[in-house]
Short mmCIF file of N, CA, C and O in Angstrom, two decimals:
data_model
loop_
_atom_site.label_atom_id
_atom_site.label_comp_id
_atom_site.label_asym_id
_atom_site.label_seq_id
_atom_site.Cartn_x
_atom_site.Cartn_y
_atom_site.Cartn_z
N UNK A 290 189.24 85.74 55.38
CA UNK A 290 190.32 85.68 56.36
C UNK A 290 191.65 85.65 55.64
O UNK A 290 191.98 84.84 54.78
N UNK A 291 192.51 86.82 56.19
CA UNK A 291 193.97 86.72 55.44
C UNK A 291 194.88 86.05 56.95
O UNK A 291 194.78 86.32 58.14
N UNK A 292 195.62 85.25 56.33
CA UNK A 292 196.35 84.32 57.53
C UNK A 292 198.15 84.26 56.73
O UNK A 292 198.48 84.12 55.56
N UNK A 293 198.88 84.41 57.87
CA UNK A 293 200.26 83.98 57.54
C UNK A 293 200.64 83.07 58.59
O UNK A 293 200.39 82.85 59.77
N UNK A 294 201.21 82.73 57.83
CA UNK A 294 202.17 80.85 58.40
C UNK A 294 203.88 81.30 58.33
O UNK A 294 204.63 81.86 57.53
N UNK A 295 203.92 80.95 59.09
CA UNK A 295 205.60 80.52 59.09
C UNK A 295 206.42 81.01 60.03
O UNK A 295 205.88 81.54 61.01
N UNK A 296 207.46 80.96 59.98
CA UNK A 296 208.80 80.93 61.61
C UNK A 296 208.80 82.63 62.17
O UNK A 296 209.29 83.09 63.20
N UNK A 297 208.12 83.26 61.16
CA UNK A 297 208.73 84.76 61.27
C UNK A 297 207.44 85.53 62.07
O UNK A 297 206.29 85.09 62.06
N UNK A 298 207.90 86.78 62.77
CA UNK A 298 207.01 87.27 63.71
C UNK A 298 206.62 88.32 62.33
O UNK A 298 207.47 88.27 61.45
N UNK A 299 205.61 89.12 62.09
CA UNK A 299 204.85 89.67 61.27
C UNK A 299 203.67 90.15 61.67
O UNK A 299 202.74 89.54 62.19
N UNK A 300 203.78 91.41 61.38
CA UNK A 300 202.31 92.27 61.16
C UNK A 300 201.66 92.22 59.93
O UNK A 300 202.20 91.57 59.03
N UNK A 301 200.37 92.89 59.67
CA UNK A 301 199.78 92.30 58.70
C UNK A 301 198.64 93.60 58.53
O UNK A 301 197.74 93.78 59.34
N UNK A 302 198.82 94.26 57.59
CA UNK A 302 198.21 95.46 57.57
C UNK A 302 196.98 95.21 55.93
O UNK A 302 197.37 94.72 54.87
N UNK A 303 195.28 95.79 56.23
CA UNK A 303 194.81 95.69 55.01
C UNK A 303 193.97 96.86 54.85
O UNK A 303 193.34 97.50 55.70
N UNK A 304 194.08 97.04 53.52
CA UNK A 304 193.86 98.49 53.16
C UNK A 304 192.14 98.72 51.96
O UNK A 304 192.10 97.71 51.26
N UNK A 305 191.48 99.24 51.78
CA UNK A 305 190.60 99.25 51.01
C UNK A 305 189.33 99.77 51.68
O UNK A 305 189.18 100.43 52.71
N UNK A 306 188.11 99.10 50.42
CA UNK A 306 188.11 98.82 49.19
C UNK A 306 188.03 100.62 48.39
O UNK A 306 187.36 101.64 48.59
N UNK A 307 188.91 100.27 47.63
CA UNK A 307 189.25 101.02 45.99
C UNK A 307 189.71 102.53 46.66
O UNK A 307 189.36 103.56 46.07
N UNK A 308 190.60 102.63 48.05
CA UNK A 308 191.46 103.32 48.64
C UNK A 308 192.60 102.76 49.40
O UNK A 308 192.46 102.49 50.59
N UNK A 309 193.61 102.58 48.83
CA UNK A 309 194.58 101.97 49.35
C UNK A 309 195.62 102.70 50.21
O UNK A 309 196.83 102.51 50.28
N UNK A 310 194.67 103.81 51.00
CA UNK A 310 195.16 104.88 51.63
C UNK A 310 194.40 103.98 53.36
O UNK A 310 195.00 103.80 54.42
N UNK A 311 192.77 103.56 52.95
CA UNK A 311 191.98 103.75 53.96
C UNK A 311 192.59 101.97 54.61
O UNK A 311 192.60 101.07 53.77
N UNK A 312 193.08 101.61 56.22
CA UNK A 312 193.24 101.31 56.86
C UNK A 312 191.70 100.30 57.66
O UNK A 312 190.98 100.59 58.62
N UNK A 313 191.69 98.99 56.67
CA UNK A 313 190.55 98.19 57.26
C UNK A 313 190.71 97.33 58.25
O UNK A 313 189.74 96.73 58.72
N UNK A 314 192.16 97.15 58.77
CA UNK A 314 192.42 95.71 59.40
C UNK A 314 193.87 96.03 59.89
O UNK A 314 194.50 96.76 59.12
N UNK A 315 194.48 95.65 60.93
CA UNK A 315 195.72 95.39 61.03
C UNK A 315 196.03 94.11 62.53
O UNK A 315 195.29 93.84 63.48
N UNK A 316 196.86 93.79 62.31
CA UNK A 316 197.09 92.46 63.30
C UNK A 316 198.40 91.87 63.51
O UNK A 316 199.19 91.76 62.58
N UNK A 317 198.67 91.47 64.73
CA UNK A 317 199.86 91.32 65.00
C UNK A 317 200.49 89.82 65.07
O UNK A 317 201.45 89.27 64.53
N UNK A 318 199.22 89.30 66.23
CA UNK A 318 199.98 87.80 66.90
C UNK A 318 198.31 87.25 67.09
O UNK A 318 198.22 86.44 68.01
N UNK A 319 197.47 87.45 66.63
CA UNK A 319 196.25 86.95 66.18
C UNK A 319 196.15 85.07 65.91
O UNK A 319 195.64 84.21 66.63
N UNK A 320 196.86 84.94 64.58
CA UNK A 320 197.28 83.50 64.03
C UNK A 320 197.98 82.85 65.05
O UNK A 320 198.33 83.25 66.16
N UNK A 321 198.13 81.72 64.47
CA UNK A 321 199.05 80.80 65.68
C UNK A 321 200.37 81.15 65.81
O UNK A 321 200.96 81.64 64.84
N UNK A 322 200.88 80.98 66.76
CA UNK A 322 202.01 81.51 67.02
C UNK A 322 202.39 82.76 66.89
O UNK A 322 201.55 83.48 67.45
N UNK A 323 203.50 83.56 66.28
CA UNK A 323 203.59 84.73 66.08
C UNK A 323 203.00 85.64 64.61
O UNK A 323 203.33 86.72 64.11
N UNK A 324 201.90 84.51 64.25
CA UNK A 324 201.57 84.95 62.76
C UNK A 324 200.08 85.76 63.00
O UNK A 324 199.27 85.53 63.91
N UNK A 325 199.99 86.49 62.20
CA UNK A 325 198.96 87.45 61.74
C UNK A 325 197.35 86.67 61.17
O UNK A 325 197.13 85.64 60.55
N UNK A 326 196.82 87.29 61.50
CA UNK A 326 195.22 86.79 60.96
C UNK A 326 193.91 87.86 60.54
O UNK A 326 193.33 88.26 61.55
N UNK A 327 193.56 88.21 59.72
CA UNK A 327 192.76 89.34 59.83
C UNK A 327 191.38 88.74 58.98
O UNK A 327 191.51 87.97 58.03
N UNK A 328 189.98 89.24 59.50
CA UNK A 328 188.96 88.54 58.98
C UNK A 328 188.10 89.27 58.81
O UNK A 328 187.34 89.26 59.78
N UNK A 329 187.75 90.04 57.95
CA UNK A 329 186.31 90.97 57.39
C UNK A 329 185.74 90.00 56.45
O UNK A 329 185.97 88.99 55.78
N UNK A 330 184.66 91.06 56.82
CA UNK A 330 183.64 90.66 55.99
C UNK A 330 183.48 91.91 54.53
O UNK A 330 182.67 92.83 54.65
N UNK A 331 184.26 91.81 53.36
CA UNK A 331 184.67 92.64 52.78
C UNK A 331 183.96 93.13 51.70
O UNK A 331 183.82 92.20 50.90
N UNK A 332 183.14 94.76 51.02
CA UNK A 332 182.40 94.74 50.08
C UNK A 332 183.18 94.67 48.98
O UNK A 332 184.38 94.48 49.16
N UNK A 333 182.48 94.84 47.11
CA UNK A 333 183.30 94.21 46.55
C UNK A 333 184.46 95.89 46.06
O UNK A 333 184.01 97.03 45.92
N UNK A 334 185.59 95.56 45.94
CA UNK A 334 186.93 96.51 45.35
C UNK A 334 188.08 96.06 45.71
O UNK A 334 188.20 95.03 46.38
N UNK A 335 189.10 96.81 45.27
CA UNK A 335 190.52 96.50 45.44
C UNK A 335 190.85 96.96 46.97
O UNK A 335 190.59 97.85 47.78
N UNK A 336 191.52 95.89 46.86
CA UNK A 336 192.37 95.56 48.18
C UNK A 336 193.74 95.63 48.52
O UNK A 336 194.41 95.43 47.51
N UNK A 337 194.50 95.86 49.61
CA UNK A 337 195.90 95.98 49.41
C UNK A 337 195.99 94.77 50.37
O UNK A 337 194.99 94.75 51.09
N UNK A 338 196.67 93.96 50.57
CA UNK A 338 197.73 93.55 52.05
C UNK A 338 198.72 93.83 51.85
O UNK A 338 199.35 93.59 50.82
N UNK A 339 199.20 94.56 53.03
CA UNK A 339 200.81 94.38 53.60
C UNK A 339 201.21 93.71 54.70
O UNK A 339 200.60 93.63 55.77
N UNK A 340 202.41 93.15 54.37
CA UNK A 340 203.53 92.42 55.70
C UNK A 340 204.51 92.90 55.49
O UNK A 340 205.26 93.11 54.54
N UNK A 341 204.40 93.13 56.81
CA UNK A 341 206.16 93.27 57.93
C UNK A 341 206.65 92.76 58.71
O UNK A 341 205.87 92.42 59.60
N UNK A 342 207.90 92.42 58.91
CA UNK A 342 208.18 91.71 60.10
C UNK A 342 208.24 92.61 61.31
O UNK A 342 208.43 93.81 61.10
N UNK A 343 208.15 92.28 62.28
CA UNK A 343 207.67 93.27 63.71
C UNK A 343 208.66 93.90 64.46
O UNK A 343 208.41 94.74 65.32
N UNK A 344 209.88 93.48 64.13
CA UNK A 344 211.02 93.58 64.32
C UNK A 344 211.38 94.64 62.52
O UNK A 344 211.06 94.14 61.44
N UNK A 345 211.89 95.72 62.61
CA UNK A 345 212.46 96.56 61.42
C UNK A 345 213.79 96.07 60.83
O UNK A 345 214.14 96.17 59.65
N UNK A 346 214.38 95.60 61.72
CA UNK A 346 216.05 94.65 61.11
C UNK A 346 215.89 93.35 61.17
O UNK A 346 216.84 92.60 61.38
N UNK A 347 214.91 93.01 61.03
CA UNK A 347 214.66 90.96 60.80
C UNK A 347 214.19 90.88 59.83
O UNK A 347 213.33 91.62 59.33
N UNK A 348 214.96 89.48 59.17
CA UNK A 348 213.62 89.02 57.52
C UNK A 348 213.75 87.40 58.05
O UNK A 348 214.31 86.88 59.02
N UNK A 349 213.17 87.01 57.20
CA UNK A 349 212.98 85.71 57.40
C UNK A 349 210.96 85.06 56.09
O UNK A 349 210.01 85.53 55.46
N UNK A 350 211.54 83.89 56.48
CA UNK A 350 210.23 83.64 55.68
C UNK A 350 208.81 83.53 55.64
O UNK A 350 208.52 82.94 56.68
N UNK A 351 208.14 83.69 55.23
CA UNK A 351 206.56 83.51 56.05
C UNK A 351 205.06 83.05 54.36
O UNK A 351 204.98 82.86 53.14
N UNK A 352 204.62 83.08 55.06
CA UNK A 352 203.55 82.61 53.46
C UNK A 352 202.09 83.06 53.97
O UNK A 352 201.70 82.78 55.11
N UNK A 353 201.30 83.79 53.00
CA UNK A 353 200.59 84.40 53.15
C UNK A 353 198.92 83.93 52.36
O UNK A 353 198.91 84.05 51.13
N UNK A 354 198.06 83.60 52.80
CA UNK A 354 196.85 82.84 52.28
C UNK A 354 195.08 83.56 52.56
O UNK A 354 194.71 84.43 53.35
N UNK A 355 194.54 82.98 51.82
CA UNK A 355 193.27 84.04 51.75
C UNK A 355 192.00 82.94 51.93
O UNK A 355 191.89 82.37 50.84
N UNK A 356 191.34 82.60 52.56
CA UNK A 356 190.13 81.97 52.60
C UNK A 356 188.67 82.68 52.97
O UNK A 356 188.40 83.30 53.99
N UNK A 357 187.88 82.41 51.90
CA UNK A 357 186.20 82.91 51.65
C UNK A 357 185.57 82.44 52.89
O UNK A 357 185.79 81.25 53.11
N UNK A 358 184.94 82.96 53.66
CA UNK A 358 183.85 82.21 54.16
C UNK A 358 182.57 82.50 53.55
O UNK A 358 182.22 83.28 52.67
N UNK A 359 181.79 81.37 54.49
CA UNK A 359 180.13 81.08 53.65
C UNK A 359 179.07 82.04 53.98
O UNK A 359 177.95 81.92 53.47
#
């Protein structure tokens, strides 16, 4: 599970494995509040994430975290 925290509205785009062209995940307002959450179950290669804020002329801060499940 990729999760972002914080004040800022954000999309959350993930890309792979070992094509950072191919489009596995994307999410908007998933997480709490206006934050992003995306959860595969992923084989093993490289990975991309991207964030954006959802808004094209807003920044602001946000923090971005990765947890395994069992």
């Amino acid at each position: 599970t990729f999760l972002t925290e914080g004040p800022s509205d954000v999309v959350m785009s993930l890309f792979g494995p070992d094509d950072l062209g191919q489009l596995v995940g994307e999410d908007d307002d998933s997480g709490p509040g206006l934050n992003a959450s995306i959860t595969r179950a992923l084989e093993p290669g490289t990975y991309e994430v991207q964030v954006r804020h959802y808004w094209s002329d807003r920044t602001g801060k946000y923090r971005i975290s990765f947890s395994e499940g069992a």
